[in-house]
XYZ file of C-alpha atoms in Angstrom:
634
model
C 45.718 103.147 77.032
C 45.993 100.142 79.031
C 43.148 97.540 79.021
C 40.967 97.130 82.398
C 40.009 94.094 83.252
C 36.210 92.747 83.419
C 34.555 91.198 85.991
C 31.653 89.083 85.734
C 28.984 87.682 88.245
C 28.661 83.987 89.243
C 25.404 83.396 86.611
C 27.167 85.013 83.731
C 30.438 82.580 84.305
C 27.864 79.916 84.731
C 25.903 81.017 81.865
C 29.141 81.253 79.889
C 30.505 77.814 80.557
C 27.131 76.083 79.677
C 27.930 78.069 76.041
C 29.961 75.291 74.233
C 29.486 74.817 70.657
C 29.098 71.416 69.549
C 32.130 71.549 67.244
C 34.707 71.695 70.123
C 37.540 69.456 71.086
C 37.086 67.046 73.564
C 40.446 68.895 75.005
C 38.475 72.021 75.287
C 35.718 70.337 76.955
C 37.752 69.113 80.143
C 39.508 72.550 80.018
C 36.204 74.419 80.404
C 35.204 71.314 82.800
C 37.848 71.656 85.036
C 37.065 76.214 85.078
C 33.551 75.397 86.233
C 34.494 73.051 89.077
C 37.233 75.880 90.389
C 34.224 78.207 90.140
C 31.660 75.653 91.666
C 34.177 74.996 94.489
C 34.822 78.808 95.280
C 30.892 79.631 95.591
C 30.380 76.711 97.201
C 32.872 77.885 99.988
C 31.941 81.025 100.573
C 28.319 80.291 101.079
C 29.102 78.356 103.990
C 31.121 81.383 105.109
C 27.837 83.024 104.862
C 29.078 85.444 102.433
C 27.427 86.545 99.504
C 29.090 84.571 96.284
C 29.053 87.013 93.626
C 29.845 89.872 95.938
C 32.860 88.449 97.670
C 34.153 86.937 94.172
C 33.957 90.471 92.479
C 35.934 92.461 95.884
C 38.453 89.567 95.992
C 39.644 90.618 92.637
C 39.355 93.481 92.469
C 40.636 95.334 96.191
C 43.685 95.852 95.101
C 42.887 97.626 91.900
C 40.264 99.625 93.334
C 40.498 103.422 93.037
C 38.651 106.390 94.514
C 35.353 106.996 92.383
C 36.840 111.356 92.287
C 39.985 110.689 90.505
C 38.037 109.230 87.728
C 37.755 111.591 84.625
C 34.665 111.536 82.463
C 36.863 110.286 79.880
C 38.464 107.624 81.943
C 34.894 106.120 82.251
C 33.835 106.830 78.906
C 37.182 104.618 77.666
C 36.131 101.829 80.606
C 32.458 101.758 79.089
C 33.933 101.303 75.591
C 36.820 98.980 76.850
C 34.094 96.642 78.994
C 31.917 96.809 75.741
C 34.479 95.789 72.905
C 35.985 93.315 75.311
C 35.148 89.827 74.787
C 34.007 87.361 76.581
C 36.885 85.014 78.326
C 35.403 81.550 77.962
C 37.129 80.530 81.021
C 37.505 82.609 84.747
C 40.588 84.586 84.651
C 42.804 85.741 87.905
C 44.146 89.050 87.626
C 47.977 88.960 87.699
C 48.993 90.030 91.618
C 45.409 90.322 93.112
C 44.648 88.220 96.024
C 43.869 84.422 96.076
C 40.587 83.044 95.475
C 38.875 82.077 99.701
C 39.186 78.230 100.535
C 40.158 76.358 103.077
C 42.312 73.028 102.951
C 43.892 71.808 99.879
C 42.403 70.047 96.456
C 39.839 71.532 94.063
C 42.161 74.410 93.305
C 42.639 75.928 96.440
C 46.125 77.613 97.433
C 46.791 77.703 93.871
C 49.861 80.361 93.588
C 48.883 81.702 90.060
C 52.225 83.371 90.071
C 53.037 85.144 86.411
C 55.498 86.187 84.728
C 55.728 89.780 86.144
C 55.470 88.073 89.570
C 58.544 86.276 89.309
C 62.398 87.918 89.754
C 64.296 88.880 86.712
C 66.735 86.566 85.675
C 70.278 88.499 85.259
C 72.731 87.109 83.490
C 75.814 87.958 85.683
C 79.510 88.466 84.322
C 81.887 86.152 85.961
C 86.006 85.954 86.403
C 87.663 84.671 83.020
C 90.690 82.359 83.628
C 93.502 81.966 81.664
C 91.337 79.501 78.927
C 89.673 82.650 77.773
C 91.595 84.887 75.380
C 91.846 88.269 75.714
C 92.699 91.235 73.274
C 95.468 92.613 72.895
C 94.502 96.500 73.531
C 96.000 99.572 71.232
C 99.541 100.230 72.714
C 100.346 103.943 72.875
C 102.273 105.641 70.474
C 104.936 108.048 72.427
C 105.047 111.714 71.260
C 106.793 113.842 73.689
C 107.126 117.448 73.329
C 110.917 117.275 74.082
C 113.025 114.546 73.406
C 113.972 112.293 76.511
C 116.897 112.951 78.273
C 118.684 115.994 79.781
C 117.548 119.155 77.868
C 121.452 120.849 77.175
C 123.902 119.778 74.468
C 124.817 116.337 74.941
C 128.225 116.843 73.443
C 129.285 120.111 75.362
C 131.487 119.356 78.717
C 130.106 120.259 82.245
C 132.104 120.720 84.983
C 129.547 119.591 88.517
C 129.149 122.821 90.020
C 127.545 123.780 86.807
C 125.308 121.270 86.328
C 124.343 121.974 90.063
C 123.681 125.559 89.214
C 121.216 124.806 86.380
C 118.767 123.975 89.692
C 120.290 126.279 91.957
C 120.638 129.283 89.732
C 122.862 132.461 90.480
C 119.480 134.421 90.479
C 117.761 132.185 92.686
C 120.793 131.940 95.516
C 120.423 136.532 95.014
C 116.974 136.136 95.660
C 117.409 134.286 99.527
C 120.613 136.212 99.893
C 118.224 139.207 99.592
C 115.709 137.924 101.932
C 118.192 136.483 104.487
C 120.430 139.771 104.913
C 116.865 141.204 105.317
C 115.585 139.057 108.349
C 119.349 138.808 109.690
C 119.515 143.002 109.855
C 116.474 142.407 112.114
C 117.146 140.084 114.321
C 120.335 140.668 115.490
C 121.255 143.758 118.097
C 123.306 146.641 117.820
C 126.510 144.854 120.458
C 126.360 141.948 117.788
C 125.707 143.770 114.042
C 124.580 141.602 111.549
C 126.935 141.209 107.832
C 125.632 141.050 104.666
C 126.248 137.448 103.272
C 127.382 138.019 99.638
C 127.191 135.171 96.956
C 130.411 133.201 97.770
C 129.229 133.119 101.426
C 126.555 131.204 100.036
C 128.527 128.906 98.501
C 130.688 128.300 101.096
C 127.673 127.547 103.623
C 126.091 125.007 100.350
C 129.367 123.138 100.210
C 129.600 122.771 104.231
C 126.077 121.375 104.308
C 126.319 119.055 101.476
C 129.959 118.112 103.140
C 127.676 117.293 106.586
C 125.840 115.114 104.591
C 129.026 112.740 103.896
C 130.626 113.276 107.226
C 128.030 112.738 109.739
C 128.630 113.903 112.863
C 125.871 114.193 116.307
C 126.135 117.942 116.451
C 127.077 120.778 113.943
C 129.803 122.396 116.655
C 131.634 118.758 116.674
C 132.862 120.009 113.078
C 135.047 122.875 114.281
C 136.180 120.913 117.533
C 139.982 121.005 118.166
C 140.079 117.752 120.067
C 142.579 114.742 118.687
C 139.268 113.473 117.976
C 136.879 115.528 115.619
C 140.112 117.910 114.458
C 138.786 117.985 111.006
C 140.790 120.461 108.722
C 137.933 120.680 105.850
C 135.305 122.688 107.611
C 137.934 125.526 108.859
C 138.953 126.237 105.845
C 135.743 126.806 104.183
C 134.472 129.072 106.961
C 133.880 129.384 111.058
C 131.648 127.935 113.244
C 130.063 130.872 114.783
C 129.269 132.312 110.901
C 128.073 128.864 109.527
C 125.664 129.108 113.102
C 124.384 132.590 112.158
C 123.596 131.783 108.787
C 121.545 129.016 109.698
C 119.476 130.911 112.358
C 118.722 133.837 109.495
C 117.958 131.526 106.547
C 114.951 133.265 104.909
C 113.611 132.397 101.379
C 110.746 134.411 101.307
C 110.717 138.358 101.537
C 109.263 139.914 104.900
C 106.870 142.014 103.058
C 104.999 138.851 101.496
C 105.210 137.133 104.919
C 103.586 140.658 106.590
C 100.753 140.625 103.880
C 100.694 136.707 103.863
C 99.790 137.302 108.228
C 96.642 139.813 107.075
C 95.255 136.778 105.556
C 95.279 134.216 107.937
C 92.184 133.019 108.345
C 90.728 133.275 105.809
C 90.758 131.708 102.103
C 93.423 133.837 100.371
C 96.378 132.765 103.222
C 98.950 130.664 101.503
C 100.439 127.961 103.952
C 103.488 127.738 101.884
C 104.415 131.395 101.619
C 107.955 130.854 102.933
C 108.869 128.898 101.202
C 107.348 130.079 98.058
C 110.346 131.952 95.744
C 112.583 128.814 95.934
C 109.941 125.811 95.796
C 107.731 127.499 92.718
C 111.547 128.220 90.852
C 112.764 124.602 91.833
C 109.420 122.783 89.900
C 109.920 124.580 86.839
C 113.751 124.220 86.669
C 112.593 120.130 87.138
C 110.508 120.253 84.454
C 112.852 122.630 81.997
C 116.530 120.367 82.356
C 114.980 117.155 81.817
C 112.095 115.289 79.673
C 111.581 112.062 81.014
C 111.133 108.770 79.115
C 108.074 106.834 78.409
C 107.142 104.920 81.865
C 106.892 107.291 84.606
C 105.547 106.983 87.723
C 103.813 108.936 90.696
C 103.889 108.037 94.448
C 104.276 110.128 97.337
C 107.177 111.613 99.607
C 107.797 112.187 103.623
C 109.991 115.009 104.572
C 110.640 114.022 108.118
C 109.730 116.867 110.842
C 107.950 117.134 113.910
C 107.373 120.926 113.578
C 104.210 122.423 115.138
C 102.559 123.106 111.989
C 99.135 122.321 109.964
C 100.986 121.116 107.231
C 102.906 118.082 109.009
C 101.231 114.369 108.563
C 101.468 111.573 109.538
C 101.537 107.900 107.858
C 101.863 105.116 109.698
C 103.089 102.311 106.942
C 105.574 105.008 106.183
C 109.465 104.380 106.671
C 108.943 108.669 107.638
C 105.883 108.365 109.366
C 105.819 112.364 110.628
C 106.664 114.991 108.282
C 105.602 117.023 105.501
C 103.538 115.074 102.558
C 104.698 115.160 98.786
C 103.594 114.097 95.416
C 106.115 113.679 93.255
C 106.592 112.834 89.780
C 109.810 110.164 88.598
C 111.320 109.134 85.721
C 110.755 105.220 86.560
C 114.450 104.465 84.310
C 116.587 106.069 86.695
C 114.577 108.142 89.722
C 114.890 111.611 88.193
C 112.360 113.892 89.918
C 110.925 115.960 87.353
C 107.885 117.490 89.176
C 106.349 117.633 92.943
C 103.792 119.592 94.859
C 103.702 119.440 98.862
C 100.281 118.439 100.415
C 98.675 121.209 102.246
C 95.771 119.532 103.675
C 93.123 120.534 101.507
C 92.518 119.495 98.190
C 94.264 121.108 94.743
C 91.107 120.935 92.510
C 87.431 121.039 92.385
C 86.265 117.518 90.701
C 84.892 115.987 93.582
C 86.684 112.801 92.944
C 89.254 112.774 95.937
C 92.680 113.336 96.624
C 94.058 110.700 94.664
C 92.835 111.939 91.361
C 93.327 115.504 92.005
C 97.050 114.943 93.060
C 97.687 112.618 89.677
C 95.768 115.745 87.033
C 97.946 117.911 89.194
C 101.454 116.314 88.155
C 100.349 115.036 84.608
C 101.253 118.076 82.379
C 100.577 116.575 78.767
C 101.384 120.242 77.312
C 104.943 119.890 78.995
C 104.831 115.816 78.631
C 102.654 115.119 75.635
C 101.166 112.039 75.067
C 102.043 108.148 74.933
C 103.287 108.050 78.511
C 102.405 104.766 80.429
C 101.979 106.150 84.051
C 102.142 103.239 86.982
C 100.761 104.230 90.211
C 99.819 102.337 93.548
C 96.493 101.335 95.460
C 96.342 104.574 97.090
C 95.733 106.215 93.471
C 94.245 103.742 91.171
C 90.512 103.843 89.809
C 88.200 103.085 86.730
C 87.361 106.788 86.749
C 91.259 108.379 86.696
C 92.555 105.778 84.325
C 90.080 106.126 81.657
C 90.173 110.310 82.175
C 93.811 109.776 81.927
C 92.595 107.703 78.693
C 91.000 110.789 77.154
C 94.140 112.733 77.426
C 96.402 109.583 75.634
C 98.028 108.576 79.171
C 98.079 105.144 79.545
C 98.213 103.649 82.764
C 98.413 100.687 85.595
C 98.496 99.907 88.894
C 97.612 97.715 92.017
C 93.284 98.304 93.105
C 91.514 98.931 96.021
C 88.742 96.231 95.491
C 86.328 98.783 97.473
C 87.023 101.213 94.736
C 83.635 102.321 92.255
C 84.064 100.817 89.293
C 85.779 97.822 90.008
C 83.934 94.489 89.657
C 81.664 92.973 92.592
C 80.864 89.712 91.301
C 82.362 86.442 93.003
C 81.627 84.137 90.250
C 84.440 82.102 89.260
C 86.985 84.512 91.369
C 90.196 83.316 93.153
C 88.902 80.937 96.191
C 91.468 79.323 99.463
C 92.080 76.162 96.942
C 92.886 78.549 93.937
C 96.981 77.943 93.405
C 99.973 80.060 93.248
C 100.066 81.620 90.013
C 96.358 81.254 89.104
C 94.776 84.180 86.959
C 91.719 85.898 87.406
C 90.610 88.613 84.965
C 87.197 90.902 83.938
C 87.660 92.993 80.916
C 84.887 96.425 80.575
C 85.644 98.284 77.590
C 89.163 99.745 77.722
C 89.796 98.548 81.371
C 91.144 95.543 82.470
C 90.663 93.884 86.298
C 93.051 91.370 87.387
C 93.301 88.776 90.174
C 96.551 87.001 90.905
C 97.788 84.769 93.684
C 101.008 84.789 94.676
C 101.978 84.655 98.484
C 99.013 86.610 98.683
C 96.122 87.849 96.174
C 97.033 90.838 94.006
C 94.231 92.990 92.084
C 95.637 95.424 89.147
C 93.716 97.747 86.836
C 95.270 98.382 83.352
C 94.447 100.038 80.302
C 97.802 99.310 77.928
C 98.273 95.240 79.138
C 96.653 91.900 77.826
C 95.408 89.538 80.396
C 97.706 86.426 80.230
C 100.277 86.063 77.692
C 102.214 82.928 79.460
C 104.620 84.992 81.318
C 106.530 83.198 84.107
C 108.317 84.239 87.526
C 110.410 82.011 89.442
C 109.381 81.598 93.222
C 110.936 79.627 95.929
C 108.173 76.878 97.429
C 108.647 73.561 98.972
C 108.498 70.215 97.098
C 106.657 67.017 98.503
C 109.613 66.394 100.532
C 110.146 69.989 102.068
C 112.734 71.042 100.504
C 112.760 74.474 99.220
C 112.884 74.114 95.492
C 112.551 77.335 92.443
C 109.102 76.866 90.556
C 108.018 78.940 87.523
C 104.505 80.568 88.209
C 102.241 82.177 85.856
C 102.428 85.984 86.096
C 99.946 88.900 83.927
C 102.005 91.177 82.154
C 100.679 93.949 84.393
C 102.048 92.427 87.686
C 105.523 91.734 85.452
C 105.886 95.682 84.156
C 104.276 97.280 86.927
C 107.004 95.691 89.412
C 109.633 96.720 86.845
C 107.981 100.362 86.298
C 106.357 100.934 89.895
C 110.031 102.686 92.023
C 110.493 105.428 89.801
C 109.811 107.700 93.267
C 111.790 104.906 95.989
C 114.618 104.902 93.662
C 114.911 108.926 93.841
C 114.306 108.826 97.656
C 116.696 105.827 98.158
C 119.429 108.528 96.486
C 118.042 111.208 98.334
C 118.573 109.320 101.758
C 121.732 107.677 100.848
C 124.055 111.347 101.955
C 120.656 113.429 102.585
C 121.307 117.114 104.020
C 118.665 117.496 105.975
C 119.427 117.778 109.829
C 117.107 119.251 112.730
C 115.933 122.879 112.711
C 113.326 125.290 114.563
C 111.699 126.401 111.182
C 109.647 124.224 108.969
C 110.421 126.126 105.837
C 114.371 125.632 106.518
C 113.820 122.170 106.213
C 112.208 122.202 102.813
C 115.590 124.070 102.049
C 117.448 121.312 102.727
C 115.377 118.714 101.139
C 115.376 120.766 97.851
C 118.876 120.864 98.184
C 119.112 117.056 97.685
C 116.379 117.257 95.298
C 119.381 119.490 93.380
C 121.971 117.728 94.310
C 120.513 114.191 93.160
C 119.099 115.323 89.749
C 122.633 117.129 88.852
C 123.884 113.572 89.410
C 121.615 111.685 87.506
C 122.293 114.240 84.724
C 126.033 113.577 85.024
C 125.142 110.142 84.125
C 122.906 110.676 81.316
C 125.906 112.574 79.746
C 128.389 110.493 80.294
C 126.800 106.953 79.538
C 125.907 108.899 76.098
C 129.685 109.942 75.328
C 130.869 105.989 76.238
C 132.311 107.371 79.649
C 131.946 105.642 83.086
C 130.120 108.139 85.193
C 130.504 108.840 88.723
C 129.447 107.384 92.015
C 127.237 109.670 93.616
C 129.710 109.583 96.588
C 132.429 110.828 94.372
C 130.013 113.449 92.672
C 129.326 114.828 96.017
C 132.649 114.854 97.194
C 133.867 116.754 93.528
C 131.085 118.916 93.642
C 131.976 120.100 97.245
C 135.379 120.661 96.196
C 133.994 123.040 93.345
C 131.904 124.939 95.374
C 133.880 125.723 97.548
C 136.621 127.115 94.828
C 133.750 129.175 93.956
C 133.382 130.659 97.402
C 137.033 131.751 97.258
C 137.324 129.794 100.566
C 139.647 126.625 98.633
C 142.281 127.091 96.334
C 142.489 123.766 93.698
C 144.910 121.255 94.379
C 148.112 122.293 92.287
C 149.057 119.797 90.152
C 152.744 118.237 91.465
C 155.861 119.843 90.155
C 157.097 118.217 87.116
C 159.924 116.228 87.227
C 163.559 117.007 85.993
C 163.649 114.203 84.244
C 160.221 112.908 82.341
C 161.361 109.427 81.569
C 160.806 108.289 85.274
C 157.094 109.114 84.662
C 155.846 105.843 83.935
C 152.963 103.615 84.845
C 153.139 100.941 87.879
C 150.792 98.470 90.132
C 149.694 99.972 93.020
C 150.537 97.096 95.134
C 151.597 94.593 92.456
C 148.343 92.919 91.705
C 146.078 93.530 88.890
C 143.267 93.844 91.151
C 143.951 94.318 94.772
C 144.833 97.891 96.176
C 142.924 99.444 93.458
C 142.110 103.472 93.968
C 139.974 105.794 92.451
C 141.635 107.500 88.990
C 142.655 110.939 89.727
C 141.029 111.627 86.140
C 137.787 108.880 85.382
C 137.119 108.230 89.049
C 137.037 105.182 88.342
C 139.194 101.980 89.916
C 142.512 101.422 88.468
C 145.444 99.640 89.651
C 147.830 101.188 88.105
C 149.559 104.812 89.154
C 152.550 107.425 88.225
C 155.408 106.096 89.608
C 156.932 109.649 90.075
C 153.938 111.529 90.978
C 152.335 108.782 93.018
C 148.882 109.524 91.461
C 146.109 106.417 90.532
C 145.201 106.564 86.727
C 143.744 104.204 84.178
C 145.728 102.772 81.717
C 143.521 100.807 79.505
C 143.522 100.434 75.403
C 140.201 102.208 75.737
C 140.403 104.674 78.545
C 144.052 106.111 78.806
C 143.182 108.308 81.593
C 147.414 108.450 82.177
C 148.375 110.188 78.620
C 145.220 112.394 79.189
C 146.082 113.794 82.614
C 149.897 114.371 82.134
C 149.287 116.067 78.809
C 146.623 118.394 81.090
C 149.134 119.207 83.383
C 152.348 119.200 81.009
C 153.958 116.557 82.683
């Protein structure tokens, strides 16, 4: 129980100081000298207040610990009673810690005295401050990378694929059935009795795949201007793969979702069980998995988001303003940050995925981050828009490591100012706060830079060149400092641009009346542009020079539309009566100008078949000639 304090009149504090025992110090003696004058001083004032001097001494200290006499217990006052009476004596006047000031007016003989104590007084906090480069830092546990599959494409590396089946791994046979189905459906429908509609079959739908991927080469401003007669757009390609008029119809009827699911999908609207992305539903649910199944990606990966451009009348469409896209439809999408391969995505519906309470950001990275599919050991870099102490170290838990630029608003990240980059801070200086498994960094370059890591070191005398001027204005190249987080994060961050700079290099998308036919087209290049990257992967991995993605569109039209029955292969040129003149010439009789693209490899060659006039390689390690005269018996 706490101790009360006592309060004594003026004669007993008189009474008490006049107590000295002989034996004292003659230090004691002025202390207890100097008590008695306070307390002479303070009567002596307020008697010529006219105030009673005991009285007034005893309320000034005691007002503000002065309770109401009926929310005293009997046991409260029997404690006080024994407190008061085992108490001793203070052979001095005390002040109660926080009570009001003794009355006086003017200054000397103790008045104004503060008599501040210790709880009084603020508490001293001893607060963290930015660590420069001077300070070492540890060198945290680097992850250890266990995938469930191994990385790479998931079909035998050694096997040959021709394009259009490596394109049909994404677009499957069952998948193209299931919007044949639903288009011959909606076209039956729609069109009158004067003007029937015809089942599409499965080559139809090839046909119509190979002229839209074949519009994304040739770009024309309207789709009519590729069945024009004039001396001007007479292009031969399109007629033969099919007409005008049916390549129209096909793109008014395009349905991916069945009308049944879109009639029960209408019941629902408004309230919490109406799917936005019904229509689109069969293909974009089959397209994510297929992702995820052809493909394990390696051990940096990275997440950012995607703009479908549109300017549909729809709830789904947003808008970013520091986007190249800035209307369109939202998506986050998972890369493979070693060569853009898009291995999972979800569109943004408005409305958050999950239930955490801790924002889009988070939800839309525990969304993508499949560890049972993944595993664990990943290093995952993501930008400001993502990045916070609470994701990374819940990422943590699950073995994801991760980095990534910070918000400096975000909770979590450090507030204090001491020792932090200032205006006279240099290029290259480091700032850096380490809490437990996180690390904060500050870096100046042409502007200040704030990462959050949980796999880097602070400072391990990295360097970046940078163009600045010298003394005498010249621009010169200067090596900076740089954290290993800035340096792997700008190697690691463009996993997503890189697949979107491939996406929007021959992109299929063009304008259309219906939202969901535009997410056909973009998953379409999402197809298209993963088949590729898997051609590469396979051929790097047999010592083969892959394809451009130009020439891998171009081949894989070509295929597709053999499939549709609509273009018969090239026949290979008559052989010759007499072999011998089958041998290998320049092109133009230079070793490097003229070169075309080997009828076999794809790749540039000077050299061709002097009798059948076709570009092949003819190279100690890559005899493309022998090889494609021995596969047409020539």
């Amino acid at each position: 129980m706490a101790k009360r304090k006592t309060y004594f009149s003026l004669e007993e504090v008189l009474e008490q100081c006049t107590r000295r025992d002989s034996d004292q110090s003659e230090e004691d003696i002025s202390e207890e000298d100097s008590d008695v004058s306070f307390v002479d001083s303070v009567a002596e004032d307020i008697f010529l207040d006219g105030g009673d001097a005991t009285l007034d001494i005893q309320s000034s200290e005691s007002d503000e610990l002065w309770e109401p006499a009926s929310k005293k217990t009997s046991t409260e006052e029997h404690d006080d009673s024994i407190s008061s009476e085992e108490e001793p004596h203070p052979s001095t006047f005390q002040r109660v810690s926080g009570s009001r000031r003794p009355r006086g007016r003017g200054r000397g003989r103790g008045r104004g005295r503060t008599g501040s104590s210790q709880a009084e007084m603020p508490a001293s906090t001893s607060e963290e401050g930015w660590n420069d480069t001077d300070a070492p830092d540890i060198i945290p546990p680097q992850p250890t990378f266990r995938p469930i599959k191994s990385p790479g494409p998931q079909i035998i590396p050694t096997a040959s694929y021709t394009l259009l089946q490596l394109f049909q791994l994404y677009f499957t046979n069952s998948m193209l059935l299931t919007i044949i189905k639903n288009t011959n459906d909606f076209g039956s429908t729609c069109h009158k009795p004067s003007n029937p509609w015809i089942d599409l079959t499965l080559q139809d739908m090839y046909a119509f795949m190979a002229m839209v991927i074949y519009m994304g080469l040739v770009k024309l401003p309207a789709i009519t201007d590729y069945w024009r007669g004039s001396k001007l757009y007479s292009l031969p390609f399109p007629k033969k793969i099919m007409s005008g008029k049916k390549f129209q119809r096909i793109c008014r009827s395009l349905h991916l979702s069945s009308l049944e699911d879109n009639a029960a999908n209408e019941q629902r609207r408004g309230t919490a069980d109406f799917d936005r992305l019904c229509k689109i539903k069969p293909l974009y649910t089959e397209m994510r998995e297929v992702c995820k199944i052809n493909y394990n990606p390696g051990q940096e990966i990275s997440i950012d988001e995607r703009m479908v451009a549109s300017k549909a009348r729809i709830g789904i469409k947003q808008y970013m303003k520091n986007k190249p896209v800035r209307w369109g439809y939202k998506l986050f999408v998972l890369a493979d940050s070693s060569n853009g391969y898009t291995w999972d995505f979800f569109v943004y519906e408005g409305k958050l995925q999950g239930n955490s309470g801790k924002g889009l950001s988070y939800e839309s990275v525990m969304e993508l981050i499949d560890t049972r599919l993944l595993g664990t050991g990943y290093k995952l870099f993501v930008d400001n828009f993502y990045s916070s102490p609470s994701l990374f170290c819940d990422l943590l838990q699950k073995r994801i490591w991760a980095c990534g630029t910070i918000r400096t608003n975000r909770i979590g990240f450090p507030k204090t100012k001491k020792n932090c980059l200032d205006s006279k801070s240099p290029r290259g200086s480091i700032r850096w706060i380490r809490k437990d498994s996180l690390l904060f960094v500050q870096w100046r370059d042409t502007r200040d830079v704030f990462l959050c890591s949980t796999l880097h070191t602070a400072h391990a005398g990295d360097t970046v060149q940078r163009r600045v001027r010298d003394a005498d204005g010249h621009w010169v190249l200067k090596d900076i400092s740089v954290p290993p987080a800035v340096k792997e994060y700008n190697r690691c961050m463009g996993g997503v641009d890189h697949s979107d700079a491939l996406i929007n290099y021959y992109k299929v998308i063009h304008k259309t009346q219906r939202w969901y036919k535009t997410f056909f087209y973009h998953f379409l290049d999402i197809a298209v542009v993963n088949a590729f990257l898997l051609h590469k992967s396979i051929t790097k991995g047999k010592g083969e020079v892959p394809m451009h993605q130009k020439a891998f569109r171009e081949t894989l039209i070509e295929e597709l539309a053999a499939a549709a029955g609509s273009l018969a292969p090239s026949p290979a040129p008559s052989p010759s009566p007499n072999r011998a003149h089958h041998k290998p010439v320049h092109i133009s009789g230079h070793s490097t100008t003229g070169r075309l693209r080997c009828r076999h490899c794809q790749a540039k060659t000077p050299v061709k078949c002097s009798s059948c006039d076709v570009p092949l390689c003819f190279l100690p390690s890559r005899d493309c000639y022998k090889d494609w005269h021995d596969a047409n018996d020539l």
